[in-house]
Tab-separated table of C-alpha atoms in Angstrom:
chain	number	residue	atom	x	y	z
A	17	MET	CA	0.000	0.000	0.000
A	18	ASN	CA	1.160	3.537	-0.718
A	19	GLU	CA	-0.505	5.013	2.352
A	20	PRO	CA	2.086	5.298	5.150
A	21	LEU	CA	1.369	4.459	8.768
A	22	ILE	CA	0.103	7.435	10.744
A	23	LYS	CA	3.199	7.364	12.935
A	24	ASP	CA	5.354	7.828	9.822
A	25	PHE	CA	4.212	11.435	9.358
A	26	SER	CA	4.275	12.324	13.028
A	27	THR	CA	5.855	15.757	13.631
A	28	PRO	CA	7.019	16.753	17.152
A	29	GLY	CA	4.709	19.335	18.677
A	30	ARG	CA	1.859	18.950	16.179
A	31	LYS	CA	-1.534	18.492	17.848
A	32	GLY	CA	-5.018	17.569	16.741
A	33	TYR	CA	-6.833	18.524	19.919
A	34	SER	CA	-7.247	21.341	22.436
A	35	LEU	CA	-8.336	20.847	26.012
A	36	PRO	CA	-9.950	23.433	28.331
A	37	GLU	CA	-8.036	24.937	31.245
A	38	LEU	CA	-7.639	22.520	34.144
A	39	ASP	CA	-10.250	23.519	36.755
A	40	VAL	CA	-9.415	20.910	39.417
A	41	ASP	CA	-6.351	20.402	41.577
A	42	ARG	CA	-3.479	18.515	39.946
A	43	VAL	CA	-2.900	14.992	41.199
A	44	ASP	CA	0.368	13.084	41.378
A	45	PRO	CA	-0.409	9.793	39.523
A	46	LYS	CA	2.262	7.899	41.435
A	47	ALA	CA	0.636	8.915	44.711
A	48	SER	CA	-2.859	8.045	43.551
A	49	LEU	CA	-2.421	4.849	41.562
A	50	PRO	CA	-1.064	1.421	42.638
A	51	GLU	CA	2.665	0.887	42.389
A	52	GLY	CA	3.850	-0.315	39.013
A	53	THR	CA	0.863	1.028	37.102
A	54	VAL	CA	2.314	4.450	36.164
A	55	ARG	CA	4.483	4.835	33.053
A	56	GLU	CA	7.992	6.274	33.475
A	57	GLU	CA	7.849	7.747	29.969
A	58	ALA	CA	5.025	9.058	27.813
A	59	PRO	CA	3.730	6.579	25.187
A	60	ASP	CA	5.124	6.983	21.685
A	61	LEU	CA	1.927	8.242	20.108
A	62	PRO	CA	1.919	9.964	16.705
A	63	GLU	CA	1.862	13.762	16.891
A	64	VAL	CA	-0.460	14.810	14.097
A	65	SER	CA	-3.024	17.491	13.333
A	66	GLU	CA	-6.744	16.909	12.898
A	67	VAL	CA	-6.508	17.174	9.127
A	68	ASP	CA	-3.671	14.599	9.134
A	69	VAL	CA	-5.943	12.162	10.940
A	70	VAL	CA	-8.965	12.839	8.719
A	71	ARG	CA	-6.989	12.480	5.473
A	72	HIS	CA	-5.214	9.331	6.647
A	73	PHE	CA	-8.334	7.431	7.629
A	74	THR	CA	-10.355	8.744	4.676
A	75	SER	CA	-7.616	7.449	2.381
A	76	LEU	CA	-7.755	4.030	4.058
A	77	SER	CA	-11.558	3.905	3.845
A	78	GLU	CA	-11.459	4.681	0.113
A	79	MET	CA	-9.312	1.584	-0.456
A	80	ASN	CA	-12.122	-0.576	0.832
A	81	TYR	CA	-15.050	-1.852	-1.212
A	82	GLY	CA	-18.433	-2.139	0.412
A	83	VAL	CA	-22.105	-2.285	-0.347
A	84	ASP	CA	-22.167	1.539	-0.471
A	85	SER	CA	-19.545	1.416	-3.258
A	86	GLY	CA	-21.294	-0.812	-5.768
A	87	ILE	CA	-22.911	-4.158	-6.520
A	88	TYR	CA	-22.186	-6.914	-4.048
A	89	PRO	CA	-23.351	-10.130	-5.759
A	90	LEU	CA	-22.608	-12.220	-2.690
A	91	GLY	CA	-26.210	-11.412	-1.914
A	92	SER	CA	-28.022	-11.419	1.371
A	93	CYS	CA	-25.776	-14.289	2.490
A	94	THR	CA	-23.128	-11.782	3.413
A	95	MET	CA	-24.031	-8.256	2.476
A	96	LYS	CA	-26.995	-6.505	0.945
A	97	TYR	CA	-27.913	-2.851	0.940
A	98	ASN	CA	-30.160	-1.818	3.801
A	99	PRO	CA	-31.935	1.500	4.294
A	100	LYS	CA	-30.000	3.872	6.547
A	101	ILE	CA	-33.146	4.651	8.531
A	102	ASN	CA	-32.668	1.274	10.233
A	103	GLU	CA	-29.286	2.424	11.527
A	104	ASP	CA	-30.757	5.754	12.664
A	105	VAL	CA	-33.419	3.991	14.725
A	106	ALA	CA	-30.873	1.644	16.301
A	107	ARG	CA	-28.898	4.717	17.417
A	108	ILE	CA	-31.750	6.573	19.133
A	109	PRO	CA	-30.216	7.228	22.589
A	110	GLY	CA	-33.190	5.872	24.532
A	111	LEU	CA	-32.855	2.585	22.659
A	112	ALA	CA	-29.097	2.368	22.145
A	113	ASN	CA	-28.323	3.097	25.803
A	114	ILE	CA	-30.797	0.696	27.372
A	115	HIS	CA	-29.059	-1.417	30.016
A	116	PRO	CA	-29.632	-5.165	30.256
A	117	PHE	CA	-29.893	-4.950	34.052
A	118	GLN	CA	-32.740	-2.413	33.990
A	119	PRO	CA	-35.850	-3.723	35.750
A	120	VAL	CA	-38.596	-5.029	33.505
A	121	ASN	CA	-40.965	-2.228	34.490
A	122	GLU	CA	-38.471	0.329	33.090
A	123	VAL	CA	-38.167	-1.328	29.657
A	124	GLN	CA	-41.780	-2.015	28.783
A	125	GLY	CA	-41.401	-0.124	25.490
A	126	SER	CA	-38.498	-2.289	24.359
A	127	LEU	CA	-40.253	-5.468	25.447
A	128	SER	CA	-43.308	-4.336	23.512
A	129	MET	CA	-41.126	-3.923	20.407
A	130	LEU	CA	-39.658	-7.404	20.859
A	131	TYR	CA	-43.085	-8.916	21.383
A	132	ASP	CA	-44.413	-7.262	18.222
A	133	LEU	CA	-41.345	-8.467	16.302
A	134	LYS	CA	-42.187	-12.022	17.394
A	135	ARG	CA	-45.744	-11.581	16.115
A	136	TYR	CA	-44.526	-10.227	12.775
A	137	LEU	CA	-42.083	-13.101	12.295
A	138	ALA	CA	-44.796	-15.620	13.166
A	139	GLU	CA	-47.117	-14.064	10.584
A	140	ILE	CA	-44.390	-13.907	7.914
A	141	SER	CA	-43.324	-17.530	8.465
A	142	GLY	CA	-46.595	-19.271	9.283
A	143	MET	CA	-45.114	-20.498	12.565
A	144	ASP	CA	-47.026	-20.368	15.863
A	145	GLU	CA	-44.350	-19.151	18.285
A	146	ILE	CA	-40.949	-17.473	18.129
A	147	THR	CA	-37.885	-17.134	20.352
A	148	LEU	CA	-35.579	-14.180	19.691
A	149	GLN	CA	-32.639	-15.418	21.783
A	150	PRO	CA	-30.291	-17.095	19.246
A	151	ALA	CA	-27.403	-14.835	18.220
A	152	SER	CA	-26.890	-15.926	14.602
A	153	GLY	CA	-28.219	-18.166	11.874
A	154	ALA	CA	-25.929	-21.027	12.836
A	155	HIS	CA	-26.878	-20.534	16.491
A	156	GLY	CA	-30.528	-20.652	15.442
A	157	GLU	CA	-29.917	-23.932	13.637
A	158	TYR	CA	-28.361	-25.376	16.783
A	159	VAL	CA	-31.240	-24.181	18.963
A	160	GLY	CA	-33.752	-25.589	16.490
A	161	LEU	CA	-32.149	-29.024	16.532
A	162	MET	CA	-31.854	-28.979	20.332
A	163	ILE	CA	-35.591	-28.233	20.496
A	164	ILE	CA	-36.139	-31.282	18.297
A	165	ARG	CA	-33.840	-33.321	20.532
A	166	LYS	CA	-35.776	-32.207	23.625
A	167	TYR	CA	-39.059	-33.106	21.927
A	168	PHE	CA	-37.983	-36.661	21.204
A	169	GLU	CA	-36.411	-37.088	24.653
A	170	THR	CA	-39.710	-36.071	26.229
A	171	ARG	CA	-41.485	-38.663	24.106
A	172	GLY	CA	-38.947	-41.333	25.049
A	173	GLU	CA	-37.795	-41.768	21.454
A	174	GLU	CA	-34.146	-42.284	20.587
A	175	ARG	CA	-33.409	-40.860	17.146
A	176	ASN	CA	-29.825	-40.108	16.164
A	177	LYS	CA	-29.818	-39.056	12.497
A	178	VAL	CA	-30.461	-35.788	10.659
A	179	ILE	CA	-30.776	-35.876	6.865
A	180	VAL	CA	-29.113	-33.024	4.967
A	181	PRO	CA	-29.367	-32.672	1.146
A	182	ASP	CA	-26.131	-31.951	-0.705
A	183	SER	CA	-27.608	-28.604	-1.802
A	184	ALA	CA	-27.830	-27.399	1.822
A	185	HIS	CA	-25.856	-24.610	3.440
A	186	GLY	CA	-22.558	-25.782	4.867
A	187	THR	CA	-23.656	-25.004	8.401
A	188	ASN	CA	-26.402	-27.656	8.305
A	189	PRO	CA	-24.262	-30.818	8.590
A	190	ALA	CA	-21.956	-29.042	11.049
A	191	THR	CA	-24.903	-28.058	13.230
A	192	ALA	CA	-26.371	-31.546	13.130
A	193	THR	CA	-23.048	-32.941	14.310
A	194	MET	CA	-22.719	-30.346	17.078
A	195	ALA	CA	-26.229	-31.188	18.258
A	196	GLY	CA	-25.153	-34.803	18.655
A	197	TYR	CA	-26.703	-36.244	15.507
A	198	GLU	CA	-25.212	-38.196	12.649
A	199	ALA	CA	-25.516	-36.065	9.504
A	200	VAL	CA	-26.759	-38.177	6.585
A	201	GLU	CA	-26.267	-36.576	3.161
A	202	ILE	CA	-28.596	-37.304	0.263
A	203	GLU	CA	-27.870	-36.360	-3.342
A	204	SER	CA	-29.855	-33.964	-5.488
A	205	ASN	CA	-31.494	-35.168	-8.678
A	206	ASP	CA	-30.582	-33.971	-12.174
A	207	ARG	CA	-32.892	-30.934	-11.719
A	208	GLY	CA	-31.049	-29.743	-8.613
A	209	MET	CA	-33.805	-30.753	-6.193
A	210	VAL	CA	-34.144	-33.352	-3.431
A	211	ASP	CA	-34.119	-36.832	-4.966
A	212	LEU	CA	-37.241	-38.464	-3.535
A	213	ASP	CA	-35.944	-42.004	-3.970
A	214	SER	CA	-32.764	-41.126	-2.048
A	215	LEU	CA	-34.877	-39.504	0.665
A	216	LYS	CA	-37.120	-42.555	0.993
A	217	GLU	CA	-34.072	-44.764	1.264
A	218	ALA	CA	-32.558	-42.609	4.009
A	219	LEU	CA	-35.714	-42.345	6.136
A	220	ASP	CA	-36.056	-44.785	9.019
A	221	ASP	CA	-36.911	-44.874	12.716
A	222	ASP	CA	-33.555	-43.290	13.610
A	223	VAL	CA	-34.168	-40.054	11.690
A	224	ALA	CA	-34.997	-37.072	13.883
A	225	ALA	CA	-35.233	-34.450	11.145
A	226	LEU	CA	-34.603	-33.345	7.593
A	227	MET	CA	-32.878	-29.951	7.321
A	228	LEU	CA	-33.972	-28.234	4.133
A	229	THR	CA	-33.448	-24.859	2.502
A	230	ASN	CA	-36.216	-23.810	0.132
A	231	PRO	CA	-35.301	-22.358	-2.303
A	232	ASN	CA	-32.076	-24.292	-1.996
A	233	THR	CA	-28.539	-23.006	-2.535
A	234	LEU	CA	-28.992	-23.400	-6.296
A	235	GLY	CA	-31.837	-20.874	-6.057
A	236	ILE	CA	-34.351	-23.594	-7.006
A	237	PHE	CA	-37.672	-24.033	-5.209
A	238	GLU	CA	-38.339	-27.610	-4.100
A	239	LYS	CA	-41.554	-28.245	-5.993
A	240	ASP	CA	-42.145	-31.544	-4.158
A	241	ILE	CA	-42.008	-29.910	-0.755
A	242	CYS	CA	-45.451	-31.162	0.345
A	243	GLU	CA	-44.565	-34.760	-0.563
A	244	ILE	CA	-41.192	-34.353	1.165
A	245	ALA	CA	-42.965	-33.149	4.320
A	246	ASP	CA	-45.353	-36.109	4.242
A	247	LEU	CA	-42.499	-38.585	3.809
A	248	VAL	CA	-40.582	-37.172	6.777
A	249	HIS	CA	-43.631	-36.951	9.029
A	250	ASP	CA	-44.801	-40.455	8.098
A	251	ALA	CA	-41.389	-41.713	9.235
A	252	GLY	CA	-41.886	-39.936	12.581
A	253	GLY	CA	-39.281	-37.237	11.892
A	254	LEU	CA	-39.620	-33.449	11.877
A	255	LEU	CA	-38.956	-30.974	9.073
A	256	TYR	CA	-36.454	-28.157	9.720
A	257	TYR	CA	-36.380	-25.028	7.551
A	258	ASP	CA	-33.121	-23.163	7.030
A	259	GLY	CA	-34.370	-19.571	6.728
A	260	ALA	CA	-31.260	-18.172	5.080
A	261	ASN	CA	-33.058	-17.690	1.754
A	262	MET	CA	-36.211	-16.063	3.116
A	263	ASN	CA	-35.939	-12.974	0.930
A	264	ALA	CA	-36.851	-15.220	-2.011
A	265	ILE	CA	-40.314	-16.001	-0.657
A	266	LEU	CA	-41.423	-13.098	1.580
A	267	SER	CA	-45.203	-12.615	1.378
A	268	TYR	CA	-45.418	-15.304	-1.333
A	269	ALA	CA	-44.832	-18.518	0.606
A	270	ARG	CA	-44.504	-19.476	4.275
A	271	PRO	CA	-42.464	-22.345	5.726
A	272	GLY	CA	-45.295	-23.092	8.143
A	273	ASP	CA	-47.673	-23.604	5.219
A	274	MET	CA	-45.144	-25.982	3.630
A	275	ASN	CA	-45.492	-28.116	6.791
A	276	PHE	CA	-42.095	-27.276	8.282
A	277	ASP	CA	-42.076	-27.801	12.063
A	278	VAL	CA	-39.045	-25.694	13.066
A	279	MET	CA	-37.143	-22.909	11.339
A	280	HIS	CA	-34.636	-20.180	11.984
A	281	PHE	CA	-34.499	-16.663	10.565
A	282	ASN	CA	-31.397	-14.698	9.692
A	283	LEU	CA	-32.613	-11.263	10.784
A	284	HIS	CA	-29.272	-9.757	9.767
A	285	LYS	CA	-29.700	-11.051	6.202
A	286	THR	CA	-33.375	-10.884	5.391
A	287	PHE	CA	-34.410	-7.937	7.515
A	288	SER	CA	-31.434	-5.556	7.604
A	289	THR	CA	-28.082	-5.309	9.395
A	290	PRO	CA	-25.084	-5.823	7.075
A	291	HIS	CA	-23.260	-8.963	8.154
A	292	GLY	CA	-20.076	-8.906	6.080
A	293	GLY	CA	-16.928	-9.357	8.101
A	294	GLY	CA	-18.654	-11.260	10.859
A	295	GLY	CA	-20.716	-8.466	12.339
A	296	PRO	CA	-23.592	-9.002	14.758
A	297	GLY	CA	-26.357	-11.366	13.722
A	298	SER	CA	-29.592	-12.667	15.111
A	299	GLY	CA	-31.217	-16.041	14.457
A	300	PRO	CA	-34.712	-16.262	15.948
A	301	VAL	CA	-36.321	-19.687	15.858
A	302	GLY	CA	-39.949	-20.347	14.998
A	303	VAL	CA	-41.864	-23.512	15.865
A	304	LYS	CA	-45.264	-25.057	15.437
A	305	ARG	CA	-47.461	-25.035	18.534
A	306	PHE	CA	-46.650	-28.578	19.691
A	307	LEU	CA	-42.983	-27.575	20.100
A	308	THR	CA	-43.642	-24.361	22.080
A	309	PRO	CA	-42.944	-25.938	25.518
A	310	TYR	CA	-39.357	-26.718	24.455
A	311	LEU	CA	-38.369	-23.182	23.418
A	312	PRO	CA	-35.514	-21.505	25.332
A	313	LYS	CA	-36.321	-19.683	28.543
A	314	PRO	CA	-36.998	-17.087	29.748
A	315	PHE	CA	-39.929	-16.700	27.398
A	316	LEU	CA	-41.190	-13.212	26.568
A	317	THR	CA	-44.914	-12.990	27.164
A	318	GLU	CA	-47.689	-10.452	27.705
A	319	LYS	CA	-50.622	-10.261	30.087
A	320	GLU	CA	-53.111	-7.399	30.314
A	321	GLY	CA	-50.774	-5.016	28.545
A	322	GLU	CA	-47.710	-5.840	30.679
A	323	TYR	CA	-44.659	-7.589	29.219
A	324	PHE	CA	-42.493	-9.924	31.294
A	325	TRP	CA	-40.109	-12.886	31.166
A	326	ASP	CA	-41.620	-16.263	31.980
A	327	TYR	CA	-39.058	-18.537	33.671
A	328	ASP	CA	-41.555	-21.215	34.731
A	329	ARG	CA	-41.119	-23.502	31.734
A	330	PRO	CA	-40.189	-27.007	32.946
A	331	ASP	CA	-39.799	-28.558	29.481
A	332	SER	CA	-37.634	-25.742	28.064
A	333	MET	CA	-34.328	-26.681	26.445
A	334	GLY	CA	-32.748	-23.986	28.655
A	335	ARG	CA	-31.213	-20.591	28.081
A	336	VAL	CA	-29.119	-19.919	24.955
A	337	HIS	CA	-28.230	-16.206	25.190
A	338	SER	CA	-27.834	-13.594	27.879
A	339	PHE	CA	-30.456	-10.878	28.391
A	340	TYR	CA	-32.582	-10.058	25.301
A	341	GLY	CA	-30.348	-11.537	22.593
A	342	ASN	CA	-28.770	-9.200	20.032
A	343	TYR	CA	-31.150	-6.321	20.657
A	344	GLY	CA	-29.684	-3.859	18.122
A	345	VAL	CA	-30.165	-6.302	15.255
A	346	MET	CA	-33.768	-6.827	16.319
A	347	LEU	CA	-34.375	-3.069	16.320
A	348	ARG	CA	-33.148	-2.836	12.739
A	349	ALA	CA	-35.291	-5.807	11.680
A	350	PHE	CA	-38.348	-4.317	13.395
A	351	THR	CA	-37.783	-1.025	11.557
A	352	TYR	CA	-37.245	-2.829	8.261
A	353	ILE	CA	-40.473	-4.819	8.563
A	354	ARG	CA	-42.546	-1.845	9.714
A	355	GLY	CA	-41.009	0.374	7.044
A	356	HIS	CA	-41.844	-1.992	4.201
A	357	GLY	CA	-45.123	-3.441	5.400
A	358	LYS	CA	-46.725	-6.482	3.804
A	359	THR	CA	-46.796	-4.913	0.338
A	360	GLY	CA	-43.173	-3.816	0.572
A	361	LEU	CA	-41.994	-7.254	1.665
A	362	LYS	CA	-43.743	-8.721	-1.353
A	363	GLU	CA	-41.959	-6.249	-3.626
A	364	ILE	CA	-38.631	-7.318	-2.096
A	365	THR	CA	-39.296	-10.879	-3.248
A	366	GLU	CA	-40.381	-9.752	-6.702
A	367	ASN	CA	-37.327	-7.552	-7.244
A	368	ALA	CA	-34.882	-10.132	-5.848
A	369	VAL	CA	-36.268	-12.818	-8.174
A	370	LEU	CA	-36.466	-10.495	-11.183
A	371	ASN	CA	-32.880	-9.285	-10.753
A	372	ALA	CA	-31.483	-12.809	-10.407
A	373	ASN	CA	-33.328	-14.095	-13.455
A	374	TYR	CA	-32.291	-11.073	-15.528
A	375	LEU	CA	-28.625	-11.802	-14.810
A	376	LYS	CA	-29.085	-15.509	-15.480
A	377	ALA	CA	-30.740	-14.902	-18.847
A	378	LYS	CA	-27.965	-12.530	-19.925
A	379	LEU	CA	-25.008	-14.649	-18.759
A	380	LYS	CA	-26.034	-18.241	-19.516
A	381	ASP	CA	-24.517	-18.147	-23.012
A	382	ASP	CA	-21.060	-17.054	-21.820
A	383	TYR	CA	-20.928	-19.287	-18.746
A	384	GLU	CA	-22.299	-22.789	-18.270
A	385	LEU	CA	-25.692	-23.039	-16.556
A	386	PRO	CA	-25.636	-26.462	-14.833
A	387	PHE	CA	-29.317	-26.509	-13.801
A	388	SER	CA	-31.993	-25.014	-16.017
A	389	ALA	CA	-34.864	-25.120	-13.520
A	390	ASP	CA	-36.522	-21.797	-12.717
A	391	SER	CA	-34.502	-19.687	-10.311
A	392	LEU	CA	-35.662	-17.511	-7.473
A	393	HIS	CA	-33.401	-14.971	-5.747
A	394	GLU	CA	-30.073	-16.530	-6.798
A	395	PHE	CA	-28.656	-18.838	-9.444
A	396	VAL	CA	-25.483	-20.818	-10.006
A	397	LEU	CA	-23.216	-20.662	-13.047
A	398	SER	CA	-20.155	-22.777	-13.708
A	399	GLY	CA	-16.800	-21.588	-15.003
A	400	SER	CA	-16.068	-25.049	-16.425
A	401	LYS	CA	-15.856	-23.773	-20.020
A	402	GLN	CA	-13.294	-21.178	-18.940
A	403	LYS	CA	-11.459	-23.776	-16.844
A	404	GLU	CA	-10.894	-25.826	-19.983
A	405	LYS	CA	-8.982	-22.810	-21.323
A	406	GLY	CA	-6.802	-22.720	-18.215
A	407	VAL	CA	-8.638	-19.994	-16.296
A	408	SER	CA	-10.385	-20.905	-13.043
A	409	THR	CA	-13.425	-19.415	-11.378
A	410	LEU	CA	-11.059	-17.961	-8.777
A	411	ASN	CA	-9.203	-16.135	-11.566
A	412	ILE	CA	-12.503	-14.748	-12.872
A	413	ALA	CA	-13.424	-13.538	-9.389
A	414	LYS	CA	-10.064	-11.771	-9.033
A	415	ARG	CA	-10.405	-10.165	-12.470
A	416	LEU	CA	-13.774	-8.671	-11.452
A	417	LEU	CA	-11.907	-6.605	-8.861
A	418	ASP	CA	-9.991	-4.826	-11.645
A	419	TYR	CA	-13.347	-3.488	-12.854
A	420	ASP	CA	-14.229	-2.128	-9.402
A	421	GLN	CA	-16.848	-4.783	-8.813
A	422	TYR	CA	-17.089	-7.366	-6.092
A	423	ALA	CA	-17.023	-11.083	-6.849
A	424	PRO	CA	-19.919	-13.494	-6.266
A	425	THR	CA	-19.705	-16.516	-3.979
A	426	ILE	CA	-17.396	-19.040	-5.638
A	427	TYR	CA	-16.907	-22.790	-5.257
A	428	PHE	CA	-20.253	-23.082	-3.470
A	429	PRO	CA	-22.510	-25.001	-3.614
A	430	LEU	CA	-20.097	-27.905	-3.778
A	431	ILE	CA	-22.263	-29.932	-6.142
A	432	VAL	CA	-21.341	-27.625	-9.053
A	433	LYS	CA	-17.780	-27.635	-10.408
A	434	GLU	CA	-16.166	-24.179	-10.729
A	435	SER	CA	-19.384	-22.721	-9.326
A	436	MET	CA	-20.332	-19.068	-9.105
A	437	MET	CA	-23.395	-18.462	-6.924
A	438	ILE	CA	-24.774	-15.065	-7.905
A	439	GLU	CA	-27.354	-13.193	-5.837
A	440	PRO	CA	-27.780	-9.552	-6.865
A	441	THR	CA	-30.485	-8.873	-4.195
A	442	GLU	CA	-33.570	-6.733	-4.529
A	443	THR	CA	-31.987	-3.283	-4.392
A	444	GLU	CA	-29.767	-3.347	-7.502
A	445	ASN	CA	-31.078	-1.309	-10.423
A	446	LEU	CA	-30.879	-2.050	-14.151
A	447	ARG	CA	-27.790	0.132	-14.584
A	448	SER	CA	-25.695	-1.743	-12.022
A	449	LEU	CA	-26.952	-5.123	-13.259
A	450	ASP	CA	-26.024	-4.268	-16.861
A	451	ARG	CA	-22.560	-3.144	-15.800
A	452	PHE	CA	-22.017	-6.433	-13.971
A	453	ILE	CA	-23.176	-8.377	-17.049
A	454	GLU	CA	-20.930	-6.356	-19.350
A	455	THR	CA	-17.955	-6.981	-17.075
A	456	LEU	CA	-18.421	-10.760	-16.974
A	457	GLU	CA	-18.901	-10.817	-20.747
A	458	THR	CA	-15.701	-8.821	-21.159
A	459	ILE	CA	-13.783	-11.234	-18.906
A	460	SER	CA	-15.085	-14.161	-20.958
A	461	ARG	CA	-13.686	-12.525	-24.120
A	462	GLU	CA	-10.404	-11.766	-22.365
A	463	ILE	CA	-10.022	-15.441	-21.494
A	464	ASP	CA	-10.267	-16.283	-25.217
A	465	GLU	CA	-7.727	-13.618	-26.176
A	466	ASP	CA	-5.235	-13.479	-23.292
A	467	PRO	CA	-5.883	-16.067	-20.575
A	468	GLU	CA	-2.533	-15.442	-18.856
A	469	MET	CA	-3.483	-11.823	-18.223
A	470	VAL	CA	-6.712	-12.924	-16.490
A	471	LYS	CA	-4.843	-15.546	-14.458
A	472	LYS	CA	-2.543	-12.836	-13.074
A	473	ALA	CA	-5.426	-10.567	-11.965
A	474	PRO	CA	-6.010	-8.382	-10.065
A	475	HIS	CA	-3.783	-5.749	-11.671
A	476	THR	CA	-5.228	-2.496	-10.322
A	477	THR	CA	-6.051	-3.137	-6.673
A	478	ILE	CA	-4.066	-1.747	-3.758
A	479	VAL	CA	-2.987	-5.262	-2.830
A	480	ARG	CA	-2.180	-7.588	-5.735
A	481	LYS	CA	-2.816	-11.304	-5.894
A	482	LEU	CA	-2.063	-13.045	-2.603
A	483	ASP	CA	-0.787	-16.494	-1.892
A	484	GLU	CA	-4.077	-17.487	-0.269
A	485	ALA	CA	-2.821	-20.695	1.328
A	486	GLN	CA	0.142	-18.853	2.843
A	487	ALA	CA	-2.061	-15.951	3.967
A	488	ALA	CA	-4.512	-18.328	5.670
A	489	ARG	CA	-1.892	-20.469	7.381
A	490	ASN	CA	0.549	-17.731	8.320
A	491	PRO	CA	-1.401	-14.470	8.530
A	492	ASP	CA	0.766	-11.370	8.904
A	493	LEU	CA	-1.460	-9.008	10.834
A	494	ARG	CA	1.174	-6.667	12.299
A	495	TRP	CA	3.484	-4.028	10.916
């Protein structure tokens, strides 16, 4: 990077602050603080002016690419654009400064908001009851499976398997294993959907649940979902819905109506709060009524206009998060849902699906389309044709950076070779979509004309191509 460290342009005596006159008596630190806690010399801090600081950090911020810079085709999985009003609401002092140890009678407004958020999520999903405690989507998955485990324990049934299609999110088999189950993978059919014969073969008295994403990670809606639900229920198992792709079905379809028994939401993906870089998440879990006794406690409830935490729940799976859960994420989700309303949520689905299908129609001739079934909010291309010319999907992703555009998810889902999972989200307009299309078409032509140039990309970024294996195994995070 060309930008020096801030200490490199430190100049003795330069200051970026001014303090008022001292209006209290001076104190000798050595006399007031414990022995050994006072420095003998002043710390070697950079001496810079305010404008030095502003220009330095502005320069660093401009090297970064984010959702405010341009299209981010990683989709809601990692980052989608969210209205700034959600951030404004989360920063209202009376909400941002609420303390988790405040008595319940002092936070009735916040509890009312949380209770209403539960009602909205129940209506959106078709589930009967919601817990807001889980801190992320993966945490929600774990809580959902532990609810299922508690349910079967209460019934005296020993079931030790969870079926996971090969088109599932990678967290699903990991979660099943963490919850103490054996993860059983079943293959997709040639249309990218659950293979019913494989499912029938896998179902037996040991199966506790099938974890399913619908639409799946190929962006394809499982058209046999009702038959799938019947097969699982007839075998005595439960149906778990991975809610990571909810923005493909908002106000059009509900997991509860598809006969799912348990599901988790990704509030930070579907209903605001950018999640890129591992920021805060929230993974509420919804259940059908017969599973309500097993939800985590304390359980937020209401009686005669008063909101309180119910701890008297003997069949609960226990507590899974301190205090209210990730409250700030819930505030943003509440604002997002109220701001859009039922009609707005429906438009989100329509725009997300339209944008994805527009990109797919424009790019399917340049890049291989492995599954031709109708797509919803995302679709998967393969760079296999380009790979035959010596250029990998990773090279294509790096070349996109030279055109000031972010790369899509690559090498996932695993069932597609050289895969590129593209999710433009609902907020991209025709101009940004066309620019993304033009760029990928240009890269395809470049691969025909000068594949070595593409393989050496990126050429224009602040940091050039990294040795990714070396960077992952031996990260150099200090100057």
